[in-house]
CSV table of C-alpha atoms in Angstrom, one decimal:
chain,number,residue,atom,x,y,z
A,1,MET,CA,-21.3,10.9,-4.0
A,2,SER,CA,-22.6,7.6,-5.4
A,3,LEU,CA,-20.9,4.6,-3.9
A,4,TYR,CA,-21.2,0.8,-4.2
A,5,LYS,CA,-23.6,-0.4,-1.5
A,6,ILE,CA,-22.4,-3.3,0.6
A,7,LYS,CA,-25.5,-5.3,1.6
A,8,THR,CA,-24.2,-8.5,3.2
A,9,LEU,CA,-21.6,-9.7,5.6
A,10,ASP,CA,-19.9,-11.7,2.8
A,11,GLU,CA,-19.7,-8.6,0.7
A,12,LEU,CA,-18.1,-6.7,3.6
A,13,LYS,CA,-15.5,-9.5,4.0
A,14,ARG,CA,-14.8,-9.4,0.2
A,15,HIS,CA,-14.2,-5.7,0.4
A,16,LEU,CA,-11.9,-6.1,3.5
A,17,ASN,CA,-10.0,-8.8,1.6
A,18,ALA,CA,-9.6,-6.3,-1.3
A,19,ALA,CA,-8.5,-3.7,1.3
A,20,MET,CA,-5.8,-6.1,2.5
A,21,GLN,CA,-4.6,-6.5,-1.1
A,22,LEU,CA,-4.7,-2.8,-1.7
A,23,GLU,CA,-2.6,-1.9,1.4
A,24,HIS,CA,-0.1,-4.7,0.6
A,25,ALA,CA,0.1,-3.8,-3.1
A,26,THR,CA,1.5,-0.4,-2.3
A,27,ILE,CA,4.3,-1.7,-0.1
A,28,PRO,CA,6.5,-3.3,-2.9
A,29,LEU,CA,6.0,-0.1,-4.9
A,30,TYR,CA,7.3,2.2,-2.1
A,31,LEU,CA,10.1,-0.2,-1.0
A,32,THR,CA,11.4,-0.5,-4.6
A,33,ALA,CA,11.6,3.3,-4.9
A,34,LEU,CA,13.0,3.7,-1.4
A,35,TYR,CA,15.9,1.2,-1.8
A,36,SER,CA,16.8,2.4,-5.3
A,37,ILE,CA,18.1,5.6,-3.6
A,38,VAL,CA,21.8,5.5,-3.3
A,39,PRO,CA,22.6,5.3,0.5
A,40,GLY,CA,23.6,8.6,1.9
A,41,THR,CA,21.8,10.7,-0.7
A,42,ASN,CA,18.2,12.1,-0.9
A,43,ARG,CA,17.8,11.9,2.8
A,44,GLU,CA,14.6,13.9,2.8
A,45,GLY,CA,13.1,11.8,0.0
A,46,PHE,CA,14.2,8.6,1.7
A,47,HIS,CA,12.5,9.7,4.9
A,48,ILE,CA,9.3,10.6,3.2
A,49,VAL,CA,8.9,7.3,1.2
A,50,ARG,CA,10.0,5.2,4.2
A,51,ALA,CA,7.5,6.8,6.5
A,52,VAL,CA,4.6,6.2,4.1
A,53,ALA,CA,5.7,2.5,3.6
A,54,VAL,CA,5.8,2.0,7.4
A,55,GLU,CA,2.3,3.4,7.7
A,56,GLU,CA,1.0,1.2,4.9
A,57,MET,CA,2.1,-1.8,6.9
A,58,LEU,CA,0.2,-0.4,9.8
A,59,HIS,CA,-2.9,0.0,7.6
A,60,LEU,CA,-2.5,-3.6,6.4
A,61,THR,CA,-2.5,-4.8,10.1
A,62,LEU,CA,-5.6,-2.6,10.9
A,63,VAL,CA,-7.5,-4.1,8.0
A,64,CYS,CA,-6.6,-7.6,9.1
A,65,ASN,CA,-7.9,-6.8,12.6
A,66,LEU,CA,-11.1,-5.5,11.0
A,67,LEU,CA,-11.5,-8.7,8.9
A,68,ASN,CA,-10.9,-10.9,11.9
A,69,ALA,CA,-13.4,-8.8,14.0
A,70,VAL,CA,-16.2,-9.7,11.6
A,71,GLY,CA,-15.3,-13.4,11.3
A,72,GLY,CA,-13.0,-13.3,8.3
A,73,HIS,CA,-9.6,-15.0,8.0
A,74,PRO,CA,-6.7,-13.0,6.5
A,75,ASP,CA,-4.6,-14.9,4.0
A,76,LEU,CA,-1.7,-13.0,2.5
A,77,SER,CA,-0.2,-16.2,0.9
A,78,ALA,CA,-3.2,-17.0,-1.4
A,79,PRO,CA,-2.5,-17.2,-5.2
A,80,GLY,CA,-3.0,-13.8,-6.7
A,81,PHE,CA,-2.7,-11.9,-3.4
A,82,THR,CA,0.6,-10.3,-4.6
A,83,PRO,CA,0.1,-8.5,-7.9
A,84,ASN,CA,1.9,-9.1,-11.1
A,85,TYR,CA,3.3,-5.6,-11.6
A,86,PRO,CA,2.4,-3.3,-13.3
A,87,ALA,CA,-1.1,-3.8,-11.9
A,88,TYR,CA,-4.3,-2.0,-11.3
A,89,LEU,CA,-5.2,-1.4,-7.7
A,90,PRO,CA,-8.1,-3.5,-6.2
A,91,ASP,CA,-10.2,-0.4,-5.4
A,92,GLY,CA,-10.6,0.0,-9.1
A,93,GLU,CA,-8.9,3.1,-10.4
A,94,GLU,CA,-8.7,2.6,-14.1
A,95,ASP,CA,-6.7,5.7,-15.3
A,96,PHE,CA,-3.3,4.3,-14.2
A,97,ALA,CA,-1.4,1.0,-13.5
A,98,ALA,CA,1.1,1.0,-10.6
A,99,GLY,CA,4.5,-0.4,-11.4
A,100,LEU,CA,7.8,-1.1,-9.7
A,101,GLN,CA,10.3,1.6,-10.6
A,102,ARG,CA,13.2,3.6,-9.2
A,103,PHE,CA,12.8,6.8,-7.2
A,104,SER,CA,11.9,9.3,-9.9
A,105,PRO,CA,9.4,11.9,-10.9
A,106,ASP,CA,7.4,9.2,-12.7
A,107,ALA,CA,7.3,7.1,-9.5
A,108,ILE,CA,6.2,10.0,-7.4
A,109,GLU,CA,3.5,10.8,-9.9
A,110,THR,CA,2.2,7.3,-9.5
A,111,PHE,CA,2.3,7.6,-5.7
A,112,LEU,CA,0.3,10.8,-5.9
A,113,LYS,CA,-2.4,9.0,-8.0
A,114,ILE,CA,-2.5,6.1,-5.4
A,115,GLU,CA,-2.9,8.5,-2.5
A,116,ARG,CA,-5.0,11.2,-4.2
A,117,PRO,CA,-7.9,12.7,-2.2
A,118,ALA,CA,-11.4,12.1,-3.3
A,119,SER,CA,-11.7,15.9,-3.5
A,120,LEU,CA,-9.6,15.8,-6.7
A,121,LYS,CA,-12.3,13.6,-8.5
A,122,PRO,CA,-13.5,15.1,-11.7
A,123,HIS,CA,-17.2,16.0,-11.6
A,124,GLU,CA,-18.1,13.8,-14.5
A,125,SER,CA,-16.4,10.8,-12.9
A,126,ASN,CA,-19.3,9.2,-11.1
A,127,LYS,CA,-19.3,5.6,-9.9
A,128,ARG,CA,-19.0,3.1,-12.8
A,129,LEU,CA,-18.5,-0.6,-13.3
A,130,ARG,CA,-15.5,-2.0,-15.1
A,131,LYS,CA,-14.7,-5.4,-16.5
A,132,ARG,CA,-12.2,-7.0,-14.2
A,133,LYS,CA,-11.3,-10.5,-13.0
A,134,GLY,CA,-10.3,-10.7,-9.3
A,135,ALA,CA,-9.2,-7.9,-7.1
A,136,LEU,CA,-5.8,-7.1,-8.7
A,137,LEU,CA,-5.1,-7.3,-12.4
A,138,SER,CA,-1.9,-6.8,-14.5
A,139,ALA,CA,-2.0,-3.9,-16.8
A,140,GLY,CA,-3.7,-4.9,-20.0
A,141,HIS,CA,-5.6,-7.7,-18.5
A,142,THR,CA,-8.9,-8.3,-20.5
A,143,ASP,CA,-10.7,-11.1,-18.8
A,144,ALA,CA,-14.2,-10.0,-17.7
A,145,ALA,CA,-16.1,-10.1,-14.5
A,146,GLU,CA,-17.8,-6.9,-13.3
A,147,GLU,CA,-16.4,-5.1,-10.3
A,148,GLU,CA,-17.2,-1.7,-8.9
A,149,HIS,CA,-14.4,0.9,-9.0
A,150,PHE,CA,-13.6,4.0,-7.0
A,151,PHE,CA,-11.6,7.1,-7.9
A,152,SER,CA,-9.6,7.1,-4.6
A,153,ILE,CA,-8.7,4.9,-1.7
A,154,GLY,CA,-10.7,7.2,0.5
A,155,GLU,CA,-13.8,6.6,-1.6
A,156,PHE,CA,-13.2,2.9,-1.3
A,157,TYR,CA,-12.9,3.0,2.5
A,158,LYS,CA,-16.0,5.3,2.7
A,159,ALA,CA,-18.0,2.5,1.0
A,160,VAL,CA,-16.6,0.0,3.5
A,161,GLU,CA,-17.6,2.3,6.4
A,162,MET,CA,-21.1,2.8,5.0
A,163,GLY,CA,-21.5,-1.0,4.7
A,164,LEU,CA,-20.3,-1.4,8.2
A,165,ASP,CA,-22.9,1.1,9.4
A,166,ASP,CA,-25.7,-0.6,7.5
A,167,LEU,CA,-24.8,-4.1,8.7
A,168,TYR,CA,-24.4,-2.9,12.3
A,169,ALA,CA,-27.9,-1.4,12.1
A,170,GLU,CA,-29.2,-4.8,11.0
A,171,MET,CA,-27.1,-7.1,13.1
A,172,GLY,CA,-26.0,-5.1,16.1
A,173,ASP,CA,-23.0,-6.4,18.1
A,174,ALA,CA,-23.4,-9.8,16.4
A,175,LEU,CA,-21.6,-8.3,13.5
A,176,PHE,CA,-18.4,-8.5,15.5
A,177,CYS,CA,-18.4,-12.3,15.8
A,178,GLY,CA,-14.7,-12.8,15.4
A,179,ASP,CA,-12.5,-14.3,18.1
A,180,PRO,CA,-10.9,-11.3,20.0
A,181,ALA,CA,-7.8,-13.5,20.6
A,182,LEU,CA,-7.0,-13.1,16.9
A,183,GLN,CA,-6.5,-9.4,17.2
A,184,VAL,CA,-2.9,-8.1,16.9
A,185,GLY,CA,-2.3,-5.5,19.6
A,186,PRO,CA,0.5,-2.9,19.8
A,187,GLU,CA,2.5,-5.1,22.1
A,188,TYR,CA,3.3,-7.4,19.1
A,189,TYR,CA,3.8,-4.7,16.6
A,190,TYR,CA,7.2,-3.2,15.7
A,191,SER,CA,6.6,0.1,13.8
A,192,GLY,CA,6.9,3.8,14.1
A,193,GLY,CA,3.8,4.3,11.9
A,194,GLY,CA,1.2,5.3,14.5
A,195,GLY,CA,-0.8,3.5,17.1
A,196,LEU,CA,-2.1,0.0,16.3
A,197,LEU,CA,-5.7,-0.6,17.4
A,198,THR,CA,-7.5,-3.8,18.2
A,199,VAL,CA,-11.0,-4.1,16.7
A,200,THR,CA,-13.7,-5.6,18.8
A,201,ASP,CA,-16.8,-3.4,18.3
A,202,MET,CA,-18.2,-0.5,16.2
A,203,THR,CA,-16.3,2.2,18.1
A,204,SER,CA,-12.9,0.6,17.5
A,205,ALA,CA,-13.8,-0.3,13.9
A,206,LYS,CA,-14.6,3.3,13.1
A,207,LYS,CA,-11.3,4.4,14.8
A,208,ALA,CA,-9.3,2.0,12.6
A,209,LEU,CA,-11.0,3.2,9.4
A,210,ASP,CA,-10.5,6.9,10.4
A,211,LEU,CA,-6.8,6.3,11.1
A,212,ILE,CA,-6.3,4.8,7.6
A,213,ALA,CA,-8.2,7.6,6.0
A,214,GLU,CA,-6.4,10.3,7.9
A,215,GLN,CA,-2.9,9.0,7.2
A,216,GLY,CA,-3.7,8.4,3.5
A,217,GLU,CA,-5.5,11.3,1.8
A,218,GLY,CA,-6.2,13.3,4.9
A,219,ILE,CA,-9.4,14.4,6.6
A,220,THR,CA,-11.7,16.0,4.0
A,221,GLY,CA,-8.7,17.2,2.1
A,222,HIS,CA,-6.8,18.7,5.0
A,223,ILE,CA,-3.1,18.6,4.7
A,224,PHE,CA,-2.5,17.8,8.4
A,225,ASP,CA,-4.5,15.5,10.7
A,226,GLU,CA,-5.5,16.3,14.3
A,227,ASP,CA,-2.1,15.2,15.6
A,228,GLY,CA,-0.2,17.4,13.2
A,229,GLU,CA,0.8,14.5,10.9
A,230,ILE,CA,0.9,15.2,7.2
A,231,ALA,CA,-1.2,12.9,4.9
A,232,HIS,CA,0.5,10.7,2.4
A,233,TYR,CA,-0.6,12.6,-0.7
A,234,TYR,CA,0.9,15.9,0.6
A,235,ARG,CA,4.1,14.2,1.8
A,236,PHE,CA,4.7,13.0,-1.7
A,237,GLN,CA,3.7,16.3,-3.2
A,238,GLN,CA,6.5,18.0,-1.3
A,239,LEU,CA,9.0,16.1,-3.4
A,240,VAL,CA,7.4,17.5,-6.6
A,241,LEU,CA,6.9,21.1,-5.3
A,242,GLY,CA,10.3,21.2,-3.6
A,243,ARG,CA,9.1,22.6,-0.3
A,244,PHE,CA,7.8,21.2,3.0
A,245,TYR,CA,4.2,22.0,4.1
A,246,ARG,CA,3.6,24.0,7.2
A,247,GLU,CA,0.5,24.3,9.3
A,248,GLY,CA,-1.8,26.8,7.7
A,249,ASP,CA,-0.5,26.3,4.2
A,250,LEU,CA,-2.9,26.1,1.2
A,251,HIS,CA,-3.1,23.0,-1.0
A,252,ASN,CA,-0.3,23.1,-3.7
A,253,HIS,CA,1.4,26.0,-1.9
A,254,PRO,CA,3.9,24.8,0.7
A,255,THR,CA,5.9,27.5,2.4
A,256,GLY,CA,8.3,25.5,4.6
A,257,GLY,CA,11.9,24.7,4.0
A,258,GLU,CA,13.3,23.5,0.8
A,259,VAL,CA,13.2,19.8,-0.1
A,260,GLU,CA,16.3,18.8,-1.9
A,261,VAL,CA,16.0,16.0,-4.4
A,262,ASP,CA,18.6,14.5,-6.6
A,263,TRP,CA,16.8,12.3,-9.1
A,264,ASN,CA,20.2,11.1,-10.5
A,265,ALA,CA,21.4,9.6,-7.2
A,266,VAL,CA,19.5,6.3,-7.7
A,267,TYR,CA,20.4,2.9,-9.0
A,268,PRO,CA,19.4,2.4,-12.6
A,269,ILE,CA,17.1,-0.6,-11.9
A,270,LYS,CA,14.9,-2.2,-14.6
A,271,PRO,CA,11.3,-1.2,-14.2
A,272,ASN,CA,8.9,-4.1,-13.4
A,273,ALA,CA,11.7,-6.6,-13.7
A,274,LYS,CA,10.9,-10.3,-14.0
A,275,ILE,CA,13.0,-13.4,-13.2
A,276,SER,CA,13.0,-14.1,-16.9
A,277,ASP,CA,15.0,-10.9,-17.4
A,278,PHE,CA,18.0,-12.2,-15.6
A,279,PRO,CA,20.4,-14.6,-17.3
A,280,GLU,CA,20.0,-18.2,-16.3
A,281,GLY,CA,22.7,-19.3,-13.8
A,282,SER,CA,23.7,-15.7,-12.9
A,283,GLU,CA,24.1,-14.4,-9.4
A,284,VAL,CA,21.4,-11.8,-9.9
A,285,ARG,CA,18.9,-14.4,-10.9
A,286,ALA,CA,19.8,-16.5,-7.9
A,287,ALA,CA,19.4,-13.4,-5.6
A,288,ALA,CA,16.1,-12.5,-7.2
A,289,GLU,CA,14.8,-16.1,-6.7
A,290,SER,CA,16.0,-16.0,-3.1
A,291,PHE,CA,14.3,-12.7,-2.5
A,292,ASN,CA,11.0,-14.1,-3.8
A,293,ALA,CA,11.3,-17.2,-1.6
A,294,ILE,CA,12.0,-15.2,1.5
A,295,TYR,CA,9.1,-12.7,0.6
A,296,ALA,CA,6.8,-15.7,0.3
A,297,GLN,CA,8.0,-16.9,3.7
A,298,TYR,CA,7.4,-13.4,5.1
A,299,LEU,CA,3.7,-13.4,3.8
A,300,ALA,CA,3.2,-16.8,5.2
A,301,LEU,CA,4.4,-15.7,8.6
A,302,LEU,CA,2.1,-12.6,8.5
A,303,THR,CA,-0.8,-14.9,7.7
A,304,ARG,CA,-0.1,-17.0,10.7
A,305,ALA,CA,0.4,-13.9,12.8
A,306,PHE,CA,-3.0,-12.6,11.8
A,307,ASN,CA,-4.6,-15.9,12.5
A,308,GLY,CA,-3.7,-16.5,16.2
A,309,GLU,CA,0.1,-16.3,16.4
A,310,PRO,CA,0.9,-12.6,16.7
A,311,ASN,CA,4.3,-13.3,18.3
A,312,LEU,CA,5.4,-14.3,14.7
A,313,LEU,CA,5.5,-10.6,13.8
A,314,ILE,CA,8.8,-10.4,15.5
A,315,ASP,CA,10.2,-13.1,13.2
A,316,ALA,CA,8.7,-11.3,10.3
A,317,VAL,CA,10.8,-8.2,11.2
A,318,GLY,CA,13.9,-10.4,10.7
A,319,ASP,CA,12.7,-11.4,7.3
A,320,MET,CA,12.3,-7.8,6.4
A,321,PHE,CA,16.0,-7.0,7.2
A,322,ARG,CA,17.1,-10.0,5.1
A,323,LEU,CA,14.9,-8.7,2.2
A,324,LYS,CA,16.4,-5.3,2.5
A,325,GLU,CA,20.0,-6.7,2.2
A,326,LEU,CA,18.9,-8.8,-0.9
A,327,THR,CA,17.3,-5.7,-2.4
A,328,TYR,CA,20.5,-3.7,-2.2
A,329,GLN,CA,22.5,-6.7,-3.5
A,330,LEU,CA,20.3,-6.8,-6.6
A,331,MET,CA,20.1,-3.1,-7.2
A,332,ARG,CA,23.9,-2.6,-7.1
A,333,GLN,CA,24.4,-5.2,-9.8
A,334,PRO,CA,24.0,-4.8,-13.6
A,335,ILE,CA,21.6,-7.4,-15.0
A,336,GLY,CA,24.4,-8.7,-17.3
A,337,ASP,CA,22.4,-8.8,-20.5
A,338,GLY,CA,24.1,-5.8,-22.2
A,339,SER,CA,21.4,-3.4,-21.2
A,340,GLU,CA,21.8,-0.2,-19.1
A,341,PHE,CA,19.8,-1.6,-16.2
A,342,ASN,CA,20.6,-3.0,-12.8
A,343,ALA,CA,18.6,-5.8,-11.3
A,344,ALA,CA,15.7,-5.4,-8.8
A,345,PRO,CA,13.3,-7.6,-6.8
A,346,THR,CA,10.5,-8.9,-9.0
A,347,PHE,CA,7.9,-9.8,-6.3
A,348,GLU,CA,6.7,-12.7,-8.3
A,349,ILE,CA,4.9,-14.5,-5.4
A,350,ASN,CA,2.1,-17.0,-5.8
A,351,LEU,CA,0.9,-15.4,-9.0
A,352,ALA,CA,-2.6,-16.5,-10.0
């Protein structure tokens, strides 16, 4: 498999910054679908999407620990960090753009593309270069600056791991020049998404990358990891195939219990809604603007937490609960423009 070769520490930091954007970019997608489910319905679907969203937050934290370990400085509040949806992902898949939409077969199809294993890569799809500006682009963006792209998130992280190996062979322990005090440990982290690791050396760096890969697309295409946890791709696939996977099942052939899905038990939110879609002076517009302000505050708190104030993660949890309530407030309300759609968060945060 031909992958982009990371040759310098600056290139490694650039890729880890893109990894931060990548992990964060999935979270609004999953949360939008999650909270579009009418409460009390689609319990199995709600649990599946929520579990993946929680693990993406874990992955974001692990990447920030990795970046800090090699002397970088995570910044989740920089212009352009949050994508203008629909957007291409920063690891460079060019066959789809990911958008904010309700829980639906189309949404799950997008999630499957996001989490797809490298083993699904077509043989003719070797590493190519594409014209891109920055790490995240809106769909249809045409400005040019060459960037490598990868078929899957797993391929992207494999390139990061190979770069880490090469740089460690060249630099030794000096590669991990970051201040250990900036690491976020499990004592500061509120999540049920798996064990958080601090990164201070090559062993812990490899463990962090392995955990991200295992929870995402799985280990070499396996459905379950060593702890019996199912990879994201196969979790989402259960919603399409209508059955749960069991240990020993073959790909695409789950034999567990039935997964019940009601695609109609969702709020009819506007896909990829923008503030400009909501009437001026309306309650939904004010709620959407309030959501964006609190989300920007949330990202600023995370940035401080990942730069030496880990106790602020507790405050960030409070912001998440406020955002959840605002999300439901928006999704229950018609936009008021005569359309069939309800409102939804727009995630228009510090757009470049």
